[in-house]
Amino acid sequence: MTDRTDKSPCAPDASSPPHVGRSVTRVDAEDKVRGTARYVDDLTFPNMLHAALVFPGVAHAHLKGVDPSPALAIPGVHAVAVAADIPGENQIGCVDKDQPLMPEDRIRYTGDAVAVVVADTPTLAREAALAVRVDTAELPAVFDAEEAMRPDAPSVHDGGNTFLHFRVRKGDIAKGFEEADTVVERVFHTYHQEHSYLEPLGTIAVPEEGGSITIYGTMQCPYYVQKAVATVLGLPLSRVRVRQTVTGGGFGGKEDAPNEICACAALAAWKTGRPVKLIHTREEDFYRSSKRHPMSVSFKLGAKANGRFTAVEIRVVADAGAYSTLSPVVIFRAAAHATGPYEIPNVKTDAYGVYTNRQTTGAFRGFGQPQTIFANESVVDEMAERLGIDPVELRLKNCLAVGKRTATGQLLTESVGLPETIEKARDVSDWEKKRVSYAGDNGRIRRGIGIGSIYYGVSLGAKGLLLDASGAHLNVYRDGSVRIAVGGTEMGQGLLTVLCQIAADSLGAPIESIHVDHVDTSVVPDSGPSVASRTTLMSGNAVIDAATKLKATMGKVAADMLGASPDAIEFRGGFVRGGGGSVTFADVANECWLRNVNTAAEGWYAAPESTFDENGQGNAYAVYSYATHVAEVEVDTESGEIRLIRVTAAHDVGRILNPVTLEGQIEGGVLQCAGMGLYERMKTSSGDITTPDFSTYIIPTAMDVPEIESVFIEARYSKGPFGAKGIGETPAMPGAVAIANAVTHATGIRFYELPVTAEAVRLALSERRDQ
Amino acid sequence: MYEPVWRHPKSLDEAVKAIGDAGESGRLIAGGTDLAVLIRKGVSRPDVLVDLSGVCGHAGVTVADGRIALGALATHAEIGAHPVVRERAGLLARACSAVGSAQTRSRGTVGGNVANASPAADSVAALAALDGDVHVLSVRGDRVVPLAGFFKGPGATVLARDELITGISFDLPGSDARSYYRKVGQRNALAIAIVSIGATFDPETGTVRLAFGSVAPTVVRARAAEALFASEWGTSGNRPALVGAVARLAAEAASPIDDVRATAEYRMMLVETLAASSLKEMCLGTCA
């Protein structure tokens, strides 16, 4: 795969934008390869101290007292901050106000921290943290969501454990199931998955003169952090400045989790008056960061003999952990998409969010959907088997397309590349041939091929509850160089590069002259979170908006310089043309400077309105992205070991902005799918994590990477930047179930929980032999 | 704050003196791939660390007098790449190449792997099937301990506090000897064994040795199964049936537990399956 640009179905020509659609080298590549990129732990400040958190390590208890004196007696320890030191509100709940920064009277999970110890070194701070005396009285705890729903279960918060219920009601399921010739009903289970980003959570809080504070840190959502720190310190937002440092991966794990660590460091800095650095170890990160929701999904699907789906009934129970964090948004998404990407006339979905005394669960690439996808795409396969229809055919027969309606009744009017993702994945993977030939394997190694298709509402949607708009600030200097600030974050996905391309083409400036900064909340207005595959769409459109404004003002000057009409001015590739003449972009910038014309502009883009009524009907999201993965496996029937040999990943992205970064997004997602499908399960015992590190929590390594064939489909989105829509989440969604379906094809055994481990396969094979 | 005292002996004599002087809370450290992890976790906090990396003459692999001798400081990478080990003791080469990652294999030593006494130690299942001997030294002199009697349990060996391992040796297997090593782990690299098997077959004597990792408190040999094989192989009229019976008996050597990697039930299945597989491949020349 050396020539990546040729994968674009739209060959570049003179009318194509010069940069959008090309494999422009990542602007941050050199710094990252050389090791000169500065992550938060690489930064230091004069007089900086180091903090560590105090974890009582109990899952549910009354907190009777915290005595910092033994820690304070250790030389080199400067302070211990506790809840009573919080000058503002002890509250960091992201959506619901149910989470204190530090519990005052009740500990609800093993990740609750009750004090922040500040010392000369991180090692000393950690040792001193162990010296803080914490007095607790244990309470009965609950570690399973289904158990937590029972009326006699211990209550994690006052008022019962079931705190969320989203419904989708469409048509009449009784009638729908009556019309069905075949009904498949199954229950599926998934468990905690850890984000496993390379760089653990970390921050530095720096008190500034004038009663302000600056927070540096690894994060996806600087405006969340700004709000959390302002709340905890009791400061106006204007006095809290958040600067995102180079961020080593997020995957949703740095959506809201940085709020806690940054607020803890801010409190410590406020108390000591000195900069305070707080960096989690990997183990602390496991305890403290959010996870993918464990879900149990009951899925009942009815279909006519011809394959048409008639009705679906779904019940989703999601373990939210000790606090609601982002569950209200995640579980909304799960509910809205739970049917899978099919037009089904009769739908009944109930999705519940339940408190337990376990790690909090929230945003994780796919955002509540991969769990329900495992259910719907498994049942679709089982239905195909019952009906004697090929799984690909069954999907094509029912899948969403322009003119069809989603489960929420939304009429899809544009940019639905789903059927094409299925067809391309089928053709590129050579599905039809392999489906037959693999089924003939009868030796120790059996091969299998499986499929999974998904849809994903781009951006926050109707129940996003949070700001769904984004800003950009473009500043053209007199030499024609451009500095851009946006509110969306680069976390490794390639945003800075793609924004350079968008800016270069929408401004007509040379791409080398453009620089995009990491987010600084003092420069760009609140732009919402960098989540939900929304950042290229939102920040990209904001950049285009600012560029359009700049071209209008600069265009007038250029028209004057060229003696042309302003309407005839064209900005392209570093030149401004009109009236038969041309000047460079830099010439125009300089002329603006000489004429006192402002060459800075603000851009803004707000998402189209979306709706979701009490019956779960409405235009839940403005637009959807679509994907189909086909996975091929080899199963060793002797040991149960599964080798993922090939994945064909077909994605409808609206418009390819950068083929190589897009491919990177897809390949990383395929690996996360392999993790969820085959390896990853955070295990707990009485609320304690028994796999808190990478020797026990198993993620795929480079040695487990399959051959990956990425296939791009471009069903343009009219409101997207150059027609693009989101890609962030979708690569991590269809693969796990495609793998499970492939293992089923290889072994004839269906699996109802993920991951499908070698042990699960071997035990199932031997059970079958015994029968 | 934890700050151990470091000793850096330059010779074996200095090393045994240093560990002898260190007393109860002294530990030897070579590659550090096990100990550094335990120290970071706070599980082990030795007051004195005796660093063996500067001790000369105890790395590498030597082939002499019908024996293969591994210096205690030989790394997994060195052993895995050694041509004679690869040719004559393929199971050991494969076992060493299955350790952790390239980084761990380049730092970790066979002496450390044995001394750490993990029942899951990759090299140990192979060394047990090679009937290895452990060479031990202290200020009181040297001794040789058969690997079979070296381990007392997870993390526990017969080594006295002041003793160190200088090397491991075993008979050079014949040119027609066969061997087998396989590790079933949770992924392809950086995997700790769920079950591992090291096995050898000597066609001349009609004997096999079968050793299993991660199925008991120490690496275990399936002695009864080996005895059954030795007594019947030469005369058996139905060798495939014998192989099956030997594999079933081999499983009785295992007493696995449930842990974070796998259940005992799965491990029991693997022991019998892997034993059968190894025997079929080594003795019958067939792959299942």
PDB file of N, CA and C in Angstrom, chain B residues 105-152:
ATOM      1  N   ARG B 105      13.491 -10.016  25.870  1.00  0.00           N
ATOM      2  CA  ARG B 105      14.394 -11.100  25.477  1.00  0.00           C
ATOM      3  C   ARG B 105      15.843 -10.626  25.443  1.00  0.00           C
ATOM      4  N   SER B 106      16.054  -9.358  25.143  1.00  0.00           N
ATOM      5  CA  SER B 106      17.411  -8.837  25.087  1.00  0.00           C
ATOM      6  C   SER B 106      17.967  -8.512  26.472  1.00  0.00           C
ATOM      7  N   ARG B 107      17.124  -8.256  27.421  1.00  0.00           N
ATOM      8  CA  ARG B 107      17.581  -7.949  28.782  1.00  0.00           C
ATOM      9  C   ARG B 107      17.517  -9.159  29.706  1.00  0.00           C
ATOM     10  N   GLY B 108      16.431  -9.895  29.598  1.00  0.00           N
ATOM     11  CA  GLY B 108      16.179 -10.992  30.545  1.00  0.00           C
ATOM     12  C   GLY B 108      17.177 -12.127  30.354  1.00  0.00           C
ATOM     13  N   THR B 109      17.572 -12.759  31.471  1.00  0.00           N
ATOM     14  CA  THR B 109      18.565 -13.829  31.417  1.00  0.00           C
ATOM     15  C   THR B 109      17.945 -15.160  31.822  1.00  0.00           C
ATOM     16  N   VAL B 110      18.566 -16.230  31.380  1.00  0.00           N
ATOM     17  CA  VAL B 110      18.040 -17.557  31.727  1.00  0.00           C
ATOM     18  C   VAL B 110      18.223 -17.824  33.220  1.00  0.00           C
ATOM     19  N   GLY B 111      19.323 -17.333  33.790  1.00  0.00           N
ATOM     20  CA  GLY B 111      19.523 -17.505  35.234  1.00  0.00           C
ATOM     21  C   GLY B 111      18.415 -16.823  36.017  1.00  0.00           C
ATOM     22  N   GLY B 112      18.056 -15.636  35.568  1.00  0.00           N
ATOM     23  CA  GLY B 112      16.976 -14.902  36.226  1.00  0.00           C
ATOM     24  C   GLY B 112      15.644 -15.601  36.061  1.00  0.00           C
ATOM     25  N   ASN B 113      15.405 -16.138  34.869  1.00  0.00           N
ATOM     26  CA  ASN B 113      14.151 -16.833  34.595  1.00  0.00           C
ATOM     27  C   ASN B 113      13.987 -18.037  35.525  1.00  0.00           C
ATOM     28  N   VAL B 114      15.099 -18.748  35.740  1.00  0.00           N
ATOM     29  CA  VAL B 114      15.064 -19.920  36.635  1.00  0.00           C
ATOM     30  C   VAL B 114      14.925 -19.459  38.092  1.00  0.00           C
ATOM     31  N   ALA B 115      15.727 -18.464  38.489  1.00  0.00           N
ATOM     32  CA  ALA B 115      15.717 -18.018  39.889  1.00  0.00           C
ATOM     33  C   ALA B 115      14.367 -17.432  40.294  1.00  0.00           C
ATOM     34  N   ASN B 116      13.697 -16.808  39.363  1.00  0.00           N
ATOM     35  CA  ASN B 116      12.405 -16.173  39.667  1.00  0.00           C
ATOM     36  C   ASN B 116      11.316 -17.210  39.979  1.00  0.00           C
ATOM     37  N   ALA B 117      11.531 -18.434  39.495  1.00  0.00           N
ATOM     38  CA  ALA B 117      10.694 -19.591  39.860  1.00  0.00           C
ATOM     39  C   ALA B 117       9.214 -19.402  39.580  1.00  0.00           C
ATOM     40  N   SER B 118       8.915 -18.727  38.466  1.00  0.00           N
ATOM     41  CA  SER B 118       7.504 -18.664  38.073  1.00  0.00           C
ATOM     42  C   SER B 118       7.110 -19.983  37.428  1.00  0.00           C
ATOM     43  N   PRO B 119       5.958 -20.529  37.791  1.00  0.00           N
ATOM     44  CA  PRO B 119       5.505 -21.755  37.110  1.00  0.00           C
ATOM     45  C   PRO B 119       5.237 -21.506  35.626  1.00  0.00           C
ATOM     46  N   ALA B 120       5.145 -20.254  35.246  1.00  0.00           N
ATOM     47  CA  ALA B 120       4.868 -19.919  33.845  1.00  0.00           C
ATOM     48  C   ALA B 120       6.137 -19.591  33.062  1.00  0.00           C
ATOM     49  N   ALA B 121       7.299 -19.672  33.702  1.00  0.00           N
ATOM     50  CA  ALA B 121       8.550 -19.269  33.036  1.00  0.00           C
ATOM     51  C   ALA B 121       8.732 -20.034  31.734  1.00  0.00           C
ATOM     52  N   ASP B 122       8.922 -19.279  30.646  1.00  0.00           N
ATOM     53  CA  ASP B 122       8.962 -19.914  29.325  1.00  0.00           C
ATOM     54  C   ASP B 122      10.140 -20.875  29.179  1.00  0.00           C
ATOM     55  N   SER B 123      11.342 -20.434  29.592  1.00  0.00           N
ATOM     56  CA  SER B 123      12.509 -21.282  29.355  1.00  0.00           C
ATOM     57  C   SER B 123      12.486 -22.530  30.237  1.00  0.00           C
ATOM     58  N   VAL B 124      11.818 -22.432  31.369  1.00  0.00           N
ATOM     59  CA  VAL B 124      11.912 -23.529  32.334  1.00  0.00           C
ATOM     60  C   VAL B 124      11.191 -24.792  31.842  1.00  0.00           C
ATOM     61  N   ALA B 125      10.058 -24.616  31.156  1.00  0.00           N
ATOM     62  CA  ALA B 125       9.368 -25.807  30.642  1.00  0.00           C
ATOM     63  C   ALA B 125      10.272 -26.551  29.663  1.00  0.00           C
ATOM     64  N   ALA B 126      11.033 -25.796  28.888  1.00  0.00           N
ATOM     65  CA  ALA B 126      11.962 -26.435  27.945  1.00  0.00           C
ATOM     66  C   ALA B 126      13.129 -27.071  28.681  1.00  0.00           C
ATOM     67  N   LEU B 127      13.706 -26.331  29.625  1.00  0.00           N
ATOM     68  CA  LEU B 127      14.858 -26.866  30.373  1.00  0.00           C
ATOM     69  C   LEU B 127      14.483 -28.113  31.170  1.00  0.00           C
ATOM     70  N   ALA B 128      13.259 -28.138  31.672  1.00  0.00           N
ATOM     71  CA  ALA B 128      12.813 -29.313  32.439  1.00  0.00           C
ATOM     72  C   ALA B 128      12.751 -30.535  31.528  1.00  0.00           C
ATOM     73  N   ALA B 129      12.295 -30.331  30.293  1.00  0.00           N
ATOM     74  CA  ALA B 129      12.213 -31.460  29.361  1.00  0.00           C
ATOM     75  C   ALA B 129      13.599 -31.872  28.862  1.00  0.00           C
ATOM     76  N   LEU B 130      14.591 -31.008  29.065  1.00  0.00           N
ATOM     77  CA  LEU B 130      15.967 -31.342  28.699  1.00  0.00           C
ATOM     78  C   LEU B 130      16.723 -31.912  29.892  1.00  0.00           C
ATOM     79  N   ASP B 131      16.033 -32.101  31.013  1.00  0.00           N
ATOM     80  CA  ASP B 131      16.645 -32.621  32.236  1.00  0.00           C
ATOM     81  C   ASP B 131      17.834 -31.752  32.666  1.00  0.00           C
ATOM     82  N   GLY B 132      17.603 -30.458  32.712  1.00  0.00           N
ATOM     83  CA  GLY B 132      18.685 -29.523  33.019  1.00  0.00           C
ATOM     84  C   GLY B 132      19.178 -29.625  34.454  1.00  0.00           C
ATOM     85  N   ASP B 133      20.423 -29.186  34.614  1.00  0.00           N
ATOM     86  CA  ASP B 133      21.017 -29.054  35.941  1.00  0.00           C
ATOM     87  C   ASP B 133      21.286 -27.587  36.216  1.00  0.00           C
ATOM     88  N   VAL B 134      21.081 -27.177  37.463  1.00  0.00           N
ATOM     89  CA  VAL B 134      21.347 -25.797  37.848  1.00  0.00           C
ATOM     90  C   VAL B 134      22.657 -25.761  38.625  1.00  0.00           C
ATOM     91  N   HIS B 135      23.568 -24.909  38.189  1.00  0.00           N
ATOM     92  CA  HIS B 135      24.869 -24.777  38.845  1.00  0.00           C
ATOM     93  C   HIS B 135      24.818 -23.607  39.809  1.00  0.00           C
ATOM     94  N   VAL B 136      25.161 -23.895  41.054  1.00  0.00           N
ATOM     95  CA  VAL B 136      24.941 -22.942  42.139  1.00  0.00           C
ATOM     96  C   VAL B 136      26.259 -22.671  42.849  1.00  0.00           C
ATOM     97  N   LEU B 137      26.459 -21.432  43.263  1.00  0.00           N
ATOM     98  CA  LEU B 137      27.709 -21.053  43.925  1.00  0.00           C
ATOM     99  C   LEU B 137      27.413 -20.165  45.127  1.00  0.00           C
ATOM    100  N   SER B 138      28.233 -20.385  46.187  1.00  0.00           N
ATOM    101  CA  SER B 138      28.199 -19.452  47.314  1.00  0.00           C
ATOM    102  C   SER B 138      29.605 -19.406  47.887  1.00  0.00           C
ATOM    103  N   VAL B 139      29.808 -18.584  48.915  1.00  0.00           N
ATOM    104  CA  VAL B 139      31.143 -18.547  49.522  1.00  0.00           C
ATOM    105  C   VAL B 139      31.510 -19.911  50.090  1.00  0.00           C
ATOM    106  N   ARG B 140      30.483 -20.735  50.303  1.00  0.00           N
ATOM    107  CA  ARG B 140      30.745 -22.063  50.879  1.00  0.00           C
ATOM    108  C   ARG B 140      31.135 -23.082  49.810  1.00  0.00           C
ATOM    109  N   GLY B 141      31.063 -22.711  48.572  1.00  0.00           N
ATOM    110  CA  GLY B 141      31.445 -23.634  47.515  1.00  0.00           C
ATOM    111  C   GLY B 141      30.368 -23.744  46.463  1.00  0.00           C
ATOM    112  N   ASP B 142      30.542 -24.670  45.521  1.00  0.00           N
ATOM    113  CA  ASP B 142      29.539 -24.807  44.468  1.00  0.00           C
ATOM    114  C   ASP B 142      28.836 -26.147  44.581  1.00  0.00           C
ATOM    115  N   ARG B 143      27.672 -26.229  43.962  1.00  0.00           N
ATOM    116  CA  ARG B 143      26.913 -27.476  43.917  1.00  0.00           C
ATOM    117  C   ARG B 143      26.052 -27.493  42.665  1.00  0.00           C
ATOM    118  N   VAL B 144      25.582 -28.695  42.310  1.00  0.00           N
ATOM    119  CA  VAL B 144      24.727 -28.852  41.143  1.00  0.00           C
ATOM    120  C   VAL B 144      23.376 -29.389  41.609  1.00  0.00           C
ATOM    121  N   VAL B 145      22.313 -28.689  41.244  1.00  0.00           N
ATOM    122  CA  VAL B 145      20.967 -29.118  41.642  1.00  0.00           C
ATOM    123  C   VAL B 145      20.184 -29.464  40.376  1.00  0.00           C
ATOM    124  N   PRO B 146      19.673 -30.693  40.270  1.00  0.00           N
ATOM    125  CA  PRO B 146      18.826 -30.995  39.102  1.00  0.00           C
ATOM    126  C   PRO B 146      17.613 -30.059  39.091  1.00  0.00           C
ATOM    127  N   LEU B 147      17.275 -29.586  37.919  1.00  0.00           N
ATOM    128  CA  LEU B 147      16.143 -28.655  37.803  1.00  0.00           C
ATOM    129  C   LEU B 147      14.885 -29.256  38.437  1.00  0.00           C
ATOM    130  N   ALA B 148      14.749 -30.572  38.287  1.00  0.00           N
ATOM    131  CA  ALA B 148      13.568 -31.254  38.808  1.00  0.00           C
ATOM    132  C   ALA B 148      13.405 -31.050  40.312  1.00  0.00           C
ATOM    133  N   GLY B 149      14.505 -30.824  41.010  1.00  0.00           N
ATOM    134  CA  GLY B 149      14.399 -30.629  42.459  1.00  0.00           C
ATOM    135  C   GLY B 149      14.677 -29.198  42.874  1.00  0.00           C
ATOM    136  N   PHE B 150      14.675 -28.304  41.939  1.00  0.00           N
ATOM    137  CA  PHE B 150      15.124 -26.939  42.233  1.00  0.00           C
ATOM    138  C   PHE B 150      14.007 -26.044  42.791  1.00  0.00           C
ATOM    139  N   PHE B 151      12.780 -26.297  42.309  1.00  0.00           N
ATOM    140  CA  PHE B 151      11.678 -25.386  42.662  1.00  0.00           C
ATOM    141  C   PHE B 151      10.872 -25.931  43.825  1.00  0.00           C
ATOM    142  N   LYS B 152      10.461 -25.030  44.720  1.00  0.00           N
ATOM    143  CA  LYS B 152       9.628 -25.430  45.861  1.00  0.00           C
ATOM    144  C   LYS B 152       8.188 -24.920  45.730  1.00  0.00           C
TER     145      LYS B 152
END
